[in-house]
Amino acid sequence: MPKIKTNRTARKKFSINKKGTIKRGSAHHSHNTAKKSPKQRRNLRKMNTVDKTNAGAVRRQLPYA
């Protein structure tokens, strides 16, 4: 049985916690920051979790994670 290839883009964008949740970065963080409030920019720094409706698709892209 051959090995399954990992999606290289998904490997760079997602990581899995010990409890099995998938972490992802925040969108809208890298540009047009002058018009965003400091509170919004601070909150965009945090990692978020992938929604359960999309978790299966991400797990298929990361077969060995």
CSV table of N, CA, C and O in Angstrom, one decimal:
chain,number,residue,atom,x,y,z
A,1,MET,N,0.9,-1.2,0.0
A,1,MET,CA,0.0,0.0,0.0
A,1,MET,C,0.9,1.2,0.0
A,1,MET,O,1.7,1.4,0.9
A,2,PRO,N,0.7,2.1,-1.0
A,2,PRO,CA,1.6,3.3,-1.0
A,2,PRO,C,1.2,4.3,0.0
A,2,PRO,O,0.1,4.3,0.6
A,3,LYS,N,2.2,5.2,0.3
A,3,LYS,CA,2.0,6.3,1.2
A,3,LYS,C,1.0,7.3,0.6
A,3,LYS,O,1.0,7.5,-0.6
A,4,ILE,N,0.3,8.0,1.4
A,4,ILE,CA,-0.6,9.1,1.0
A,4,ILE,C,0.2,10.4,1.0
A,4,ILE,O,0.9,10.7,2.0
A,5,LYS,N,0.1,11.2,0.0
A,5,LYS,CA,0.8,12.5,0.0
A,5,LYS,C,0.1,13.5,0.9
A,5,LYS,O,-1.1,13.6,0.8
A,6,THR,N,0.8,14.3,1.6
A,6,THR,CA,0.3,15.4,2.4
A,6,THR,C,0.2,16.6,1.5
A,6,THR,O,1.1,16.9,0.7
A,7,ASN,N,-0.9,17.4,1.6
A,7,ASN,CA,-1.0,18.6,0.8
A,7,ASN,C,0.0,19.6,1.5
A,7,ASN,O,-0.2,19.9,2.7
A,8,ARG,N,0.9,20.1,0.7
A,8,ARG,CA,2.0,20.9,1.3
A,8,ARG,C,1.5,22.3,1.7
A,8,ARG,O,2.0,22.8,2.7
A,9,THR,N,0.5,22.8,1.1
A,9,THR,CA,0.0,24.1,1.5
A,9,THR,C,-0.7,24.0,2.8
A,9,THR,O,-0.6,24.8,3.7
A,10,ALA,N,-1.5,22.9,2.9
A,10,ALA,CA,-2.3,22.7,4.2
A,10,ALA,C,-1.3,22.4,5.3
A,10,ALA,O,-1.6,22.9,6.5
A,11,ARG,N,-0.2,21.8,5.1
A,11,ARG,CA,0.8,21.5,6.1
A,11,ARG,C,1.3,22.8,6.7
A,11,ARG,O,1.6,22.9,7.9
A,12,LYS,N,1.5,23.8,5.9
A,12,LYS,CA,2.0,25.1,6.3
A,12,LYS,C,1.0,26.0,7.0
A,12,LYS,O,1.3,26.8,7.8
A,13,LYS,N,-0.3,25.8,6.7
A,13,LYS,CA,-1.4,26.7,7.2
A,13,LYS,C,-2.0,26.1,8.4
A,13,LYS,O,-2.6,26.9,9.2
A,14,PHE,N,-2.0,24.8,8.7
A,14,PHE,CA,-2.8,24.2,9.8
A,14,PHE,C,-1.9,23.4,10.7
A,14,PHE,O,-0.9,22.9,10.2
A,15,SER,N,-2.2,23.3,11.9
A,15,SER,CA,-1.5,22.4,12.9
A,15,SER,C,-2.6,21.9,13.8
A,15,SER,O,-3.6,22.5,14.0
A,16,ILE,N,-2.2,20.7,14.4
A,16,ILE,CA,-3.2,20.0,15.2
A,16,ILE,C,-2.7,20.1,16.7
A,16,ILE,O,-1.6,19.8,17.0
A,17,ASN,N,-3.6,20.4,17.6
A,17,ASN,CA,-3.4,20.4,19.0
A,17,ASN,C,-3.3,19.0,19.6
A,17,ASN,O,-3.6,18.1,18.9
A,18,LYS,N,-2.9,18.9,20.9
A,18,LYS,CA,-2.9,17.6,21.5
A,18,LYS,C,-4.3,17.0,21.6
A,18,LYS,O,-4.5,15.8,21.5
A,19,LYS,N,-5.3,17.9,21.8
A,19,LYS,CA,-6.7,17.4,22.0
A,19,LYS,C,-7.4,17.1,20.6
A,19,LYS,O,-8.5,16.7,20.6
A,20,GLY,N,-6.7,17.4,19.5
A,20,GLY,CA,-7.2,17.0,18.2
A,20,GLY,C,-7.9,18.2,17.4
A,20,GLY,O,-8.3,18.0,16.3
A,21,THR,N,-8.0,19.4,18.0
A,21,THR,CA,-8.5,20.5,17.3
A,21,THR,C,-7.5,21.0,16.3
A,21,THR,O,-6.3,20.9,16.6
A,22,ILE,N,-7.9,21.6,15.2
A,22,ILE,CA,-7.0,22.1,14.2
A,22,ILE,C,-6.9,23.6,14.3
A,22,ILE,O,-7.9,24.3,14.3
A,23,LYS,N,-5.7,24.1,14.4
A,23,LYS,CA,-5.5,25.5,14.5
A,23,LYS,C,-5.3,26.1,13.2
A,23,LYS,O,-4.7,25.5,12.3
A,24,ARG,N,-5.7,27.4,13.0
A,24,ARG,CA,-5.5,28.1,11.8
A,24,ARG,C,-5.2,29.6,12.1
A,24,ARG,O,-5.5,30.0,13.2
A,25,GLY,N,-4.6,30.3,11.2
A,25,GLY,CA,-4.4,31.7,11.4
A,25,GLY,C,-5.6,32.5,11.0
A,25,GLY,O,-6.6,32.0,10.6
A,26,SER,N,-5.5,33.8,11.3
A,26,SER,CA,-6.7,34.7,11.0
A,26,SER,C,-6.5,35.4,9.7
A,26,SER,O,-5.4,35.8,9.3
A,27,ALA,N,-7.6,35.6,9.0
A,27,ALA,CA,-7.6,36.4,7.8
A,27,ALA,C,-7.6,37.9,8.1
A,27,ALA,O,-7.9,38.3,9.2
A,28,HIS,N,-7.4,38.7,7.1
A,28,HIS,CA,-7.5,40.1,7.1
A,28,HIS,C,-6.5,40.8,8.1
A,28,HIS,O,-6.7,41.8,8.6
A,29,HIS,N,-5.3,40.1,8.3
A,29,HIS,CA,-4.4,40.6,9.3
A,29,HIS,C,-3.2,41.3,8.6
A,29,HIS,O,-2.6,42.2,9.2
A,30,SER,N,-2.9,41.0,7.3
A,30,SER,CA,-1.6,41.4,6.8
A,30,SER,C,-1.7,42.7,6.0
A,30,SER,O,-0.7,43.3,5.6
A,31,HIS,N,-2.9,43.3,5.7
A,31,HIS,CA,-2.9,44.5,4.9
A,31,HIS,C,-4.0,45.4,5.4
A,31,HIS,O,-4.9,45.0,6.1
A,32,ASN,N,-3.9,46.7,5.0
A,32,ASN,CA,-4.9,47.7,5.4
A,32,ASN,C,-5.1,47.8,6.9
A,32,ASN,O,-6.2,47.9,7.5
A,33,THR,N,-4.0,47.7,7.6
A,33,THR,CA,-4.0,47.7,9.1
A,33,THR,C,-4.2,49.2,9.7
A,33,THR,O,-4.5,49.3,10.8
A,34,ALA,N,-4.0,50.2,8.9
A,34,ALA,CA,-4.1,51.6,9.4
A,34,ALA,C,-5.6,51.9,9.7
A,34,ALA,O,-5.8,52.7,10.7
A,35,LYS,N,-6.5,51.3,9.0
A,35,LYS,CA,-7.9,51.6,9.3
A,35,LYS,C,-8.5,50.7,10.3
A,35,LYS,O,-9.7,50.8,10.7
A,36,LYS,N,-7.8,49.7,10.8
A,36,LYS,CA,-8.3,48.7,11.8
A,36,LYS,C,-7.9,49.3,13.2
A,36,LYS,O,-6.9,49.8,13.4
A,37,SER,N,-8.8,49.0,14.1
A,37,SER,CA,-8.6,49.5,15.5
A,37,SER,C,-7.5,48.6,16.1
A,37,SER,O,-7.3,47.5,15.7
A,38,PRO,N,-6.8,49.1,17.1
A,38,PRO,CA,-5.8,48.3,17.8
A,38,PRO,C,-6.3,47.1,18.4
A,38,PRO,O,-5.7,46.0,18.4
A,39,LYS,N,-7.6,47.1,18.9
A,39,LYS,CA,-8.2,45.9,19.5
A,39,LYS,C,-8.4,44.9,18.4
A,39,LYS,O,-8.1,43.7,18.6
A,40,GLN,N,-8.8,45.3,17.2
A,40,GLN,CA,-9.1,44.3,16.1
A,40,GLN,C,-7.7,43.7,15.7
A,40,GLN,O,-7.7,42.5,15.5
A,41,ARG,N,-6.7,44.5,15.5
A,41,ARG,CA,-5.4,44.0,15.1
A,41,ARG,C,-4.8,43.0,16.2
A,41,ARG,O,-4.2,42.0,15.8
A,42,ARG,N,-5.0,43.3,17.4
A,42,ARG,CA,-4.6,42.5,18.5
A,42,ARG,C,-5.3,41.1,18.5
A,42,ARG,O,-4.7,40.1,18.7
A,43,ASN,N,-6.6,41.2,18.2
A,43,ASN,CA,-7.4,39.9,18.2
A,43,ASN,C,-7.0,39.1,16.9
A,43,ASN,O,-7.2,37.9,17.0
A,44,LEU,N,-6.6,39.7,15.9
A,44,LEU,CA,-6.3,39.0,14.7
A,44,LEU,C,-5.0,38.2,14.8
A,44,LEU,O,-4.7,37.4,14.0
A,45,ARG,N,-4.1,38.6,15.8
A,45,ARG,CA,-2.9,37.9,16.0
A,45,ARG,C,-3.1,36.5,16.5
A,45,ARG,O,-2.3,35.6,16.3
A,46,LYS,N,-4.2,36.2,17.2
A,46,LYS,CA,-4.5,34.9,17.8
A,46,LYS,C,-4.8,33.9,16.8
A,46,LYS,O,-5.3,34.1,15.7
A,47,MET,N,-4.4,32.6,17.1
A,47,MET,CA,-4.8,31.5,16.3
A,47,MET,C,-6.2,31.1,16.6
A,47,MET,O,-6.7,31.2,17.7
A,48,ASN,N,-7.0,30.7,15.6
A,48,ASN,CA,-8.3,30.2,15.7
A,48,ASN,C,-8.4,28.8,15.4
A,48,ASN,O,-7.4,28.1,15.0
A,49,THR,N,-9.6,28.2,15.6
A,49,THR,CA,-9.7,26.8,15.3
A,49,THR,C,-10.6,26.6,14.0
A,49,THR,O,-11.4,27.5,13.8
A,50,VAL,N,-10.4,25.6,13.3
A,50,VAL,CA,-11.1,25.3,12.1
A,50,VAL,C,-12.5,24.8,12.6
A,50,VAL,O,-12.7,24.1,13.5
A,51,ASP,N,-13.6,25.3,11.9
A,51,ASP,CA,-14.9,24.9,12.2
A,51,ASP,C,-15.1,23.4,11.9
A,51,ASP,O,-14.5,22.8,11.0
A,52,LYS,N,-16.0,22.8,12.7
A,52,LYS,CA,-16.2,21.4,12.6
A,52,LYS,C,-16.7,20.9,11.2
A,52,LYS,O,-16.5,19.8,10.8
A,53,THR,N,-17.4,21.8,10.5
A,53,THR,CA,-17.9,21.5,9.1
A,53,THR,C,-16.7,21.4,8.1
A,53,THR,O,-16.8,20.7,7.1
A,54,ASN,N,-15.6,22.1,8.4
A,54,ASN,CA,-14.4,22.0,7.5
A,54,ASN,C,-13.3,21.1,8.0
A,54,ASN,O,-12.3,20.9,7.3
A,55,ALA,N,-13.5,20.6,9.2
A,55,ALA,CA,-12.4,19.8,9.8
A,55,ALA,C,-12.1,18.6,9.1
A,55,ALA,O,-10.9,18.2,8.9
A,56,GLY,N,-13.1,17.9,8.5
A,56,GLY,CA,-12.9,16.7,7.8
A,56,GLY,C,-12.1,16.9,6.5
A,56,GLY,O,-11.2,16.1,6.2
A,57,ALA,N,-12.3,18.0,5.8
A,57,ALA,CA,-11.6,18.3,4.6
A,57,ALA,C,-10.1,18.6,4.9
A,57,ALA,O,-9.2,18.2,4.2
A,58,VAL,N,-9.9,19.3,6.0
A,58,VAL,CA,-8.5,19.6,6.4
A,58,VAL,C,-7.8,18.3,6.8
A,58,VAL,O,-6.6,18.1,6.5
A,59,ARG,N,-8.5,17.4,7.6
A,59,ARG,CA,-7.8,16.2,8.0
A,59,ARG,C,-7.5,15.3,6.8
A,59,ARG,O,-6.5,14.5,6.8
A,60,ARG,N,-8.3,15.3,5.7
A,60,ARG,CA,-8.0,14.5,4.6
A,60,ARG,C,-6.7,15.0,3.9
A,60,ARG,O,-5.9,14.3,3.3
A,61,GLN,N,-6.4,16.3,4.0
A,61,GLN,CA,-5.2,16.9,3.4
A,61,GLN,C,-4.0,16.7,4.3
A,61,GLN,O,-2.9,16.8,3.8
A,62,LEU,N,-4.2,16.3,5.6
A,62,LEU,CA,-3.1,16.1,6.5
A,62,LEU,C,-3.2,14.6,7.0
A,62,LEU,O,-3.6,14.4,8.2
A,63,PRO,N,-3.0,13.6,6.2
A,63,PRO,CA,-3.3,12.3,6.6
A,63,PRO,C,-2.4,11.8,7.8
A,63,PRO,O,-2.9,10.9,8.5
A,64,TYR,N,-1.2,12.3,8.0
A,64,TYR,CA,-0.4,11.8,9.1
A,64,TYR,C,-0.2,12.7,10.3
A,64,TYR,O,0.6,12.5,11.1
A,65,ALA,N,-1.1,13.7,10.3
A,65,ALA,CA,-1.0,14.7,11.5
A,65,ALA,C,-1.8,14.1,12.7
A,65,ALA,O,-2.7,13.3,12.6
